[in-house]
Coordinates of C-alpha atoms in Angstrom, one line a residue:
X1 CA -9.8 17.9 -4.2
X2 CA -6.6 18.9 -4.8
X3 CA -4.4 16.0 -6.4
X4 CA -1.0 15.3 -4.9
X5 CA 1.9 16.8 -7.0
X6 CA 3.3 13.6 -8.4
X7 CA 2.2 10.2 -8.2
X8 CA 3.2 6.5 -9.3
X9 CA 0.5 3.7 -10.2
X10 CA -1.6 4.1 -6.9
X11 CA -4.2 1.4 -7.0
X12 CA -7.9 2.8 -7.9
X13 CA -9.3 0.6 -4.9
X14 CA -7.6 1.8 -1.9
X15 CA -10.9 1.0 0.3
X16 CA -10.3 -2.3 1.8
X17 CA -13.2 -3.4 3.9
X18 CA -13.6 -4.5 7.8
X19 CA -10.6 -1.1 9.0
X20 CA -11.8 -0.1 12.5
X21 CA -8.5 0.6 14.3
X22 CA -5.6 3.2 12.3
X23 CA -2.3 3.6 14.6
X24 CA -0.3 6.3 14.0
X25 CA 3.6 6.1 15.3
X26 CA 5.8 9.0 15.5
X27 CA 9.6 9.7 17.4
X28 CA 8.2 12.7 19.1
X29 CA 5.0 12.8 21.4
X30 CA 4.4 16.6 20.6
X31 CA 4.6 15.9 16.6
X32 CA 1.3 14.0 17.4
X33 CA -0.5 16.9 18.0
X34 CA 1.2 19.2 16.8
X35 CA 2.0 17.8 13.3
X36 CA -1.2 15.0 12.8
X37 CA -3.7 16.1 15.5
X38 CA -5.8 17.5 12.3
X39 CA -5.5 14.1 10.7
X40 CA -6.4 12.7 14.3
X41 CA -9.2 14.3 14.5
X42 CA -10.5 13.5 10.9
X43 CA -10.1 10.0 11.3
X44 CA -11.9 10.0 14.9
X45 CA -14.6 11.6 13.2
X46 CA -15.1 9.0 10.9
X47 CA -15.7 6.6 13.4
X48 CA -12.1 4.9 13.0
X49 CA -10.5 4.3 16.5
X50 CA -7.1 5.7 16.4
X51 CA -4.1 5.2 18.8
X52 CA -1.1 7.4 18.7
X53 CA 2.0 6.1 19.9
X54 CA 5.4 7.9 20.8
X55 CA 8.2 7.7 23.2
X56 CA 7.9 9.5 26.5
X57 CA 4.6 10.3 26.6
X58 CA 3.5 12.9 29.7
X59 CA 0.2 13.7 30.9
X60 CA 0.4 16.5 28.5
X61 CA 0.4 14.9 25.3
X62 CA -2.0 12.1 26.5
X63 CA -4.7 14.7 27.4
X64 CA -4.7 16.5 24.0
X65 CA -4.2 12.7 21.8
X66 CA -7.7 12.3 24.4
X67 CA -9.5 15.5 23.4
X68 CA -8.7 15.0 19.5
X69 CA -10.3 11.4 19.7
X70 CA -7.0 9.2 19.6
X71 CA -5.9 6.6 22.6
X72 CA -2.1 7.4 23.6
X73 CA 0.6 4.3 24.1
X74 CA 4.1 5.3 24.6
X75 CA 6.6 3.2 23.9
X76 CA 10.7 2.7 24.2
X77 CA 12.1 4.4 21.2
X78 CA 14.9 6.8 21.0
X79 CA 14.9 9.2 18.3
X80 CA 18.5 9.5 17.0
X81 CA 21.4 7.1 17.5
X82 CA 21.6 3.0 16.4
X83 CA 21.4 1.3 18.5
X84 CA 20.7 -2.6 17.9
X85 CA 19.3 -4.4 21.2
X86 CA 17.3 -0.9 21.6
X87 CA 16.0 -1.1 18.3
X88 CA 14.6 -4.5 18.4
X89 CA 13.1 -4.3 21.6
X90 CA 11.1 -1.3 19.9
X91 CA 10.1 -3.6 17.0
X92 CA 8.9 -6.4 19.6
X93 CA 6.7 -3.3 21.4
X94 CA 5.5 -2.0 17.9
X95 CA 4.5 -6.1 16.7
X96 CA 2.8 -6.6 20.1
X97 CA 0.8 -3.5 20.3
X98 CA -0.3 -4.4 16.6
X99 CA -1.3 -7.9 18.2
X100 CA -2.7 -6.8 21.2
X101 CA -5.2 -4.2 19.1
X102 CA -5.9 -5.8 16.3
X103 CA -4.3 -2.7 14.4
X104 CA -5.7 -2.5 10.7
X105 CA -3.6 0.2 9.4
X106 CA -0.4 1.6 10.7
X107 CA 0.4 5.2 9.3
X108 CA 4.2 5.9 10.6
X109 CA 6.7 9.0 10.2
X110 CA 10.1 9.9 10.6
X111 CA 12.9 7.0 10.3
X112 CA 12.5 4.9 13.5
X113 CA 8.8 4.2 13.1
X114 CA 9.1 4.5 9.5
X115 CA 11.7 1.3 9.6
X116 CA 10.3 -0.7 12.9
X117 CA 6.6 0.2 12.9
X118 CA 6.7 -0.9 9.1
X119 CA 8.7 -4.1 9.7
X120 CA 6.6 -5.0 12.5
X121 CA 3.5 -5.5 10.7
X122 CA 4.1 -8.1 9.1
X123 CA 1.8 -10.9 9.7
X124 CA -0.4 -9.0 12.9
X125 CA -3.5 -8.4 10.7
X126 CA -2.5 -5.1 9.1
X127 CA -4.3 -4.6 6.2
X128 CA -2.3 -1.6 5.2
X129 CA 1.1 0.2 6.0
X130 CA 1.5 3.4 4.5
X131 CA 4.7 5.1 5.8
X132 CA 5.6 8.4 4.9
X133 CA 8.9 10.5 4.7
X134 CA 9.1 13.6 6.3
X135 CA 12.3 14.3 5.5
X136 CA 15.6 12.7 5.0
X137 CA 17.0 14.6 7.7
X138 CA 21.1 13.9 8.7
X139 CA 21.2 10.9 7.2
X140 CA 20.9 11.8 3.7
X141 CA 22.0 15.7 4.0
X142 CA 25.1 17.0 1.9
X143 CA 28.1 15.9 4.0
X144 CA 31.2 12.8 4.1
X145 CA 32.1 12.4 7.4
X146 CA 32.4 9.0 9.1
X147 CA 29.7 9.3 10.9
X148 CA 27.0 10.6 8.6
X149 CA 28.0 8.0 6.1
X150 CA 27.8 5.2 8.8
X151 CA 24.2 6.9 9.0
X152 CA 23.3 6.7 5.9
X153 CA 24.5 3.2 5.0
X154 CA 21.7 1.4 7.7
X155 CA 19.4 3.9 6.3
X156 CA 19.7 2.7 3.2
X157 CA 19.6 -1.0 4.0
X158 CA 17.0 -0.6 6.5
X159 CA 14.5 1.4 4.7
X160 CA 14.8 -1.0 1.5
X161 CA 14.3 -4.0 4.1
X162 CA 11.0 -2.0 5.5
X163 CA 9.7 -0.6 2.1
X164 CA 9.2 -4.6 0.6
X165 CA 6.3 -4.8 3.5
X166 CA 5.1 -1.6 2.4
X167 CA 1.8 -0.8 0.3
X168 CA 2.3 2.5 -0.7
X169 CA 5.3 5.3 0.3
X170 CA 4.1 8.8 0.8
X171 CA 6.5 11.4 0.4
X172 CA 6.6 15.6 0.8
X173 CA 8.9 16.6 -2.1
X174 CA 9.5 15.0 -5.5
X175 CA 13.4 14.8 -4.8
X176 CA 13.4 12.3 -2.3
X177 CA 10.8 10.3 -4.0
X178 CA 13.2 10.6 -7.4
X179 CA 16.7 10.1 -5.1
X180 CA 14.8 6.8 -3.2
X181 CA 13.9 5.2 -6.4
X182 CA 17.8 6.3 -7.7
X183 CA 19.7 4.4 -4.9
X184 CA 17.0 1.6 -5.3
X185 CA 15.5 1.8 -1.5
X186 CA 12.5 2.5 -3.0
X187 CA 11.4 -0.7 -4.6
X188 CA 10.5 -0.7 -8.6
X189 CA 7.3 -1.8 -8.3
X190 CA 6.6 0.0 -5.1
X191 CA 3.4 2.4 -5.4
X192 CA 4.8 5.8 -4.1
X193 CA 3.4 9.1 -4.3
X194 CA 3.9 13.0 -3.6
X195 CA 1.6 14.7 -1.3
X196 CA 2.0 18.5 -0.2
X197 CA 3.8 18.4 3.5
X198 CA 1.7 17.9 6.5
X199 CA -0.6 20.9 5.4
X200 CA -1.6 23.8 7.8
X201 CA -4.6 25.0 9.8
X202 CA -6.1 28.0 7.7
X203 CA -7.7 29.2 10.4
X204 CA -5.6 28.7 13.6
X205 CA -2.1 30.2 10.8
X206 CA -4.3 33.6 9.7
X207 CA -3.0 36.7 7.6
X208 CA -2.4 39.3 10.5
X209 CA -1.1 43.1 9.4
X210 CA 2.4 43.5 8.5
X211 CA 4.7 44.9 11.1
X212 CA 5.8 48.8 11.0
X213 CA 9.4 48.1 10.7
X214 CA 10.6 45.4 8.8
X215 CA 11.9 42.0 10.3
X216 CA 13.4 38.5 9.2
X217 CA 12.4 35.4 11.7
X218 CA 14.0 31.5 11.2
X219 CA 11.7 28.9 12.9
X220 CA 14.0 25.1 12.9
X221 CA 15.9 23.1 15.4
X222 CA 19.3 24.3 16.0
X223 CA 21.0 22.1 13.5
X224 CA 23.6 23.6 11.4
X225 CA 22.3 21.9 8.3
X226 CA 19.5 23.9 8.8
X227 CA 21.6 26.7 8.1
X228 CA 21.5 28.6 11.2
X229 CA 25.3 29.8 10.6
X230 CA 24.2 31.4 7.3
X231 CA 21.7 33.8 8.9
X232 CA 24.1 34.8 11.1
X233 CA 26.4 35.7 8.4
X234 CA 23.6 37.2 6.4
X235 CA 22.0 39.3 9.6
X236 CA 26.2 40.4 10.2
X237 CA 26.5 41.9 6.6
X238 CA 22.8 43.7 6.7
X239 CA 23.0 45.0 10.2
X240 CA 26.9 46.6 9.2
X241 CA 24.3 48.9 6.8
X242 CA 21.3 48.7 8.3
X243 CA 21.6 48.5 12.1
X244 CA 18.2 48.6 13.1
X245 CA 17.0 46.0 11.2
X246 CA 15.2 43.0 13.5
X247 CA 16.8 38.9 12.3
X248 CA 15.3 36.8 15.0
X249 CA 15.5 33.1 15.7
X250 CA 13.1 30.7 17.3
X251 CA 13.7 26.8 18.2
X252 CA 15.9 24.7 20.8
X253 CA 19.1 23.1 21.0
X254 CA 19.1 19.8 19.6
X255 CA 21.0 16.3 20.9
X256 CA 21.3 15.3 16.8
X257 CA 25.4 15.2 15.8
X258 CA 24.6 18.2 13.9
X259 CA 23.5 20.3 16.9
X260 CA 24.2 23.7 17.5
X261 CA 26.1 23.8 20.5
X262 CA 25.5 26.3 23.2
X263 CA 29.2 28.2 22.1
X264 CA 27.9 28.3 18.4
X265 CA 24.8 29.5 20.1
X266 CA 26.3 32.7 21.4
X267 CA 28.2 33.2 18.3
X268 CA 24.9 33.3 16.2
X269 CA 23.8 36.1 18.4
X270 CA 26.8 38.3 18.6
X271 CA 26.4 38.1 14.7
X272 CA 22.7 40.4 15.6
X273 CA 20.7 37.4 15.7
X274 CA 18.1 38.2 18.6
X275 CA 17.7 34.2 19.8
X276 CA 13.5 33.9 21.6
X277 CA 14.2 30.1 22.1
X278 CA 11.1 27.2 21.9
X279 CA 8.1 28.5 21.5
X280 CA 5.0 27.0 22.1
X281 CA 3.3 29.6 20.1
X282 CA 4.9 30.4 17.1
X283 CA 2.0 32.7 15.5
X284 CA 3.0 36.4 17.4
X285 CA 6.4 35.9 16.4
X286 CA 5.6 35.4 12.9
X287 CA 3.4 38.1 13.2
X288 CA 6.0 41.0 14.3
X289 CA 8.1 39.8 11.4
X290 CA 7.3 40.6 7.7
X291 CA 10.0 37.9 6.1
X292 CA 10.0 33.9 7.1
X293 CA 13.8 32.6 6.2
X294 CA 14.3 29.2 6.5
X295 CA 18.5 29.1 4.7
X296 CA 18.4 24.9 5.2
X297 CA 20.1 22.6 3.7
X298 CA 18.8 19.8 5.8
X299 CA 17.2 17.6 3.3
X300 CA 13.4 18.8 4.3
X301 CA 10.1 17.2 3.5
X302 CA 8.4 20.7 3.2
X303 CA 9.0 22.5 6.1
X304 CA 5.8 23.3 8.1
X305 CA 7.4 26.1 9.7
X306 CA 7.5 27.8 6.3
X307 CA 3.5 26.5 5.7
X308 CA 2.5 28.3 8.4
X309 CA 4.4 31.6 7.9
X310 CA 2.8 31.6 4.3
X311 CA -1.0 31.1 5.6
X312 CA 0.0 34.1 7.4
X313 CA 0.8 36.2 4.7
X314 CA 4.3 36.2 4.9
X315 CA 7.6 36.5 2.3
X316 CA 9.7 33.6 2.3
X317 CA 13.5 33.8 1.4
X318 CA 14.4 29.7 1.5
X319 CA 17.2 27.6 -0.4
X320 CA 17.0 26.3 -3.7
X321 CA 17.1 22.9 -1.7
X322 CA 15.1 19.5 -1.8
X323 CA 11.5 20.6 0.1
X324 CA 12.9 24.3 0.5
X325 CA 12.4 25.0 -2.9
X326 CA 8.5 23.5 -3.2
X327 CA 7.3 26.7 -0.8
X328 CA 8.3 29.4 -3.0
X329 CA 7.2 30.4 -7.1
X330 CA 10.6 33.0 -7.1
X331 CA 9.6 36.3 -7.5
X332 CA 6.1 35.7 -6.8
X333 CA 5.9 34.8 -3.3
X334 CA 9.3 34.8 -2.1
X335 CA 13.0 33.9 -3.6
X336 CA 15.2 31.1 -3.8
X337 CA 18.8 31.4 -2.7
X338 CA 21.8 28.5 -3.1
X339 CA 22.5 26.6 -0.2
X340 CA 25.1 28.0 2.2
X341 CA 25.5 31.0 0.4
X342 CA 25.1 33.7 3.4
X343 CA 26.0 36.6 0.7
X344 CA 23.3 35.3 -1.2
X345 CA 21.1 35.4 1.3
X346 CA 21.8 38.7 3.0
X347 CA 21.0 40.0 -1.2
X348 CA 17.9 38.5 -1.2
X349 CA 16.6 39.7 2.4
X350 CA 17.9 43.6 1.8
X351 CA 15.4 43.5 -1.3
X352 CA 12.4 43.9 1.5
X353 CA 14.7 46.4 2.7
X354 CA 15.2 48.7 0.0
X355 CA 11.2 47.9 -0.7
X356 CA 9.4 48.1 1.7
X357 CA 6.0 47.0 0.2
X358 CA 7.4 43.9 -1.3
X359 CA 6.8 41.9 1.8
X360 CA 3.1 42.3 2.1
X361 CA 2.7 41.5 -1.9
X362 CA 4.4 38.5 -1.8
X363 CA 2.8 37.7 1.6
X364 CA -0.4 38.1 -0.3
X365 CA 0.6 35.5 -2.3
X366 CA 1.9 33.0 0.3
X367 CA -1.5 33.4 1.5
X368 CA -3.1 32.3 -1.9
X369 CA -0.6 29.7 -2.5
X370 CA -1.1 27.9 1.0
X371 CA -4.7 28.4 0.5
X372 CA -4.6 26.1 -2.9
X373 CA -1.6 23.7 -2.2
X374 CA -1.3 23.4 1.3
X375 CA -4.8 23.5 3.4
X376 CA -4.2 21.0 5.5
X377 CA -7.9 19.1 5.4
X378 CA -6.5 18.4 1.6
X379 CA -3.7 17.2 2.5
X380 CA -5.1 14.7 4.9
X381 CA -7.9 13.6 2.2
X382 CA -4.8 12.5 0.0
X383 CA -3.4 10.5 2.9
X384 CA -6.5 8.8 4.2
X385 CA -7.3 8.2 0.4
X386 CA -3.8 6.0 0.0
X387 CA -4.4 4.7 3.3
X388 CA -7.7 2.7 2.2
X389 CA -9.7 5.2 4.7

């Protein structure tokens, strides 16, 4: 089994008897499947009855929780925003639902279910809560404005408040386990430990043959700390030399305070960005591309967008940034670049230019380092292992 990358005084015992009933909580419906329907499945198989709650659950997403074994409850919740009254009412929904199915272990991601799933329980019958951070996200991301710091002070408090009813903390990068146990939100004594991402499908994300002509593609949400500005910069400086080369962007506007706003939107693309919107399938644009660039600065877990170009065989250019920087072995599989440095970036993507085999051998070895990091039915052994299951 491949270990996790860092870990703090996990308990040897983490097999608690009498667990039937695992919920998972998530902010986004679609994260269910799209991000934990492997782990679904692996729990349904081993007998464990799993419920997957979310807000705004449609017919959609309840079908395909149905088909990977898991029982869907939506719930109020939004995703961004504080708001008190709304906040509670989610924790009452979160304790009650623990109550009303004699819940043993509650597995939650991102901050809302992180903070209220956790909180709420306490005293139900959970055996074990085992949050995890995904990411820091807006909150915690490079930045002094009002707002963000407002953000990131309830954060704080919040996440210290939830973390004392925790058992163990899982987290996707080494940073933000290091910067939680800095600021103290992460209890001292707290067990915590570092597990690779959400892992990727090896077989559903498969090497496919490099394009004819080379081409850069950015999978995120449109947030500008995920450096969507900076490709544009860096597609405006290579396309004044090289005009035929294809810098393409998939992903949707976002209602977050650091949106991309449907102006800035047409800006990116009158930079040379060709913009292909959501996707439900990512896998053929990654395929007519031979470099993944992901210029964030967004405080990432480990982006799976990045994962899942690499088990393709594909180059990644990224940012020497918290998450970014645990996809890429520079010069080996990809390179590193500062954070919103656009010049840098436009350097590092003309190097597949002016070689035009680099892409595939370093795709070669995204393949090889997803293979042995980030296989996906690892990664879910490391969090049913620290979940007692």
């Amino acid at each position: 089994m491949n270990k996790s990358r860092s870990s703090e005084s996990i308990d040897s015992d983490l097999r608690p008897s009498g667990i039937r009933r695992v919920a998972i909580l998530a902010s986004s419906p679609q994260s269910l499947i799209t991000f934990r329907g492997n782990l679904i499945s692996a729990l349904s198989t081993r007998g464990l009855d799993v419920i997957a709650t979310a807000p705004l659950m449609d017919n959609k997403v309840i079908d395909g929780l149905s088909f990977l074994g898991a029982r869907a409850i939506g719930l109020n919740l939004s995703r961004t925003g504080f708001n008190p009254f709304a906040d509670l009412q989610a924790l009452m929904q979160y304790r009650q639902m623990f109550l009303d199915n004699e819940v043993d272990v509650v597995i939650p991601y991102t901050i809302k279910p992180v903070i209220w799933g956790t909180l709420a329980a306490r005293r139900t019958g959970v055996i074990r809560v085992v949050p995890m951070i995904t990411g820091l996200g807006y909150p915690f991301s490079n930045g002094y404005e009002p707002r963000r710091l407002i953000a990131r002070f309830f954060a704080c408090v919040l996440y210290r408040l939830a973390f004392s009813r925790a058992n163990v903390v899982l987290f996707q990068n080494p940073d933000d386990m290091a910067l939680f146990r800095k600021w103290r939100i992460l209890p001292g004594k707290m067990p915590a430990a570092v597990i690779n991402g959400s892992g990727v499908d090896l077989v559903e994300f498969s090497p496919v043959p490099m394009p004819i002509r080379p081409g850069f593609l950015m999978i995120a949400r449109l947030l500008r700390d995920k450096g969507v500005h900076e490709l544009a910069a860096a597609a405006k400086l290579l396309k004044a030399q090289y005009p035929d080369i294809a810098v393409r962007l998939v992903g949707s506007l976002d209602e977050s305070p650091n949106g991309i706003r449907q102006s800035e939107l047409e800006d990116i693309t009158g930079c040379g960005v060709e913009y292909l919107g959501r996707l439900d399938d990512v896998r053929p644009a990654i395929a007519e591309n031979s470099v993944y660039v992901l210029p964030s600065y967004y405080r990432e877990g480990t982006p799976r967008s990045t994962l899942e170009a690499m088990a393709m065989g594909r180059a990644v250019v990224t940012t020497d940034a918290p998450g970014c920087r645990e996809t890429v072995v520079e010069g080996v599989n990809g390179f590193l670049v500062p954070p919103r440095d656009a010049v840098a970036l436009a350097a590092a993507m003309e190097k597949f230019i002016r070689d035009p085999g680099l892409a595939a051998r370093m795709g070669s070895e995204s393949r090889r380092i997803a293979e042995e990091k980030y296989d996906v039915n690892l990664v879910n052994a490391e969090i049913m292992r620290h979940a007692g299951l």
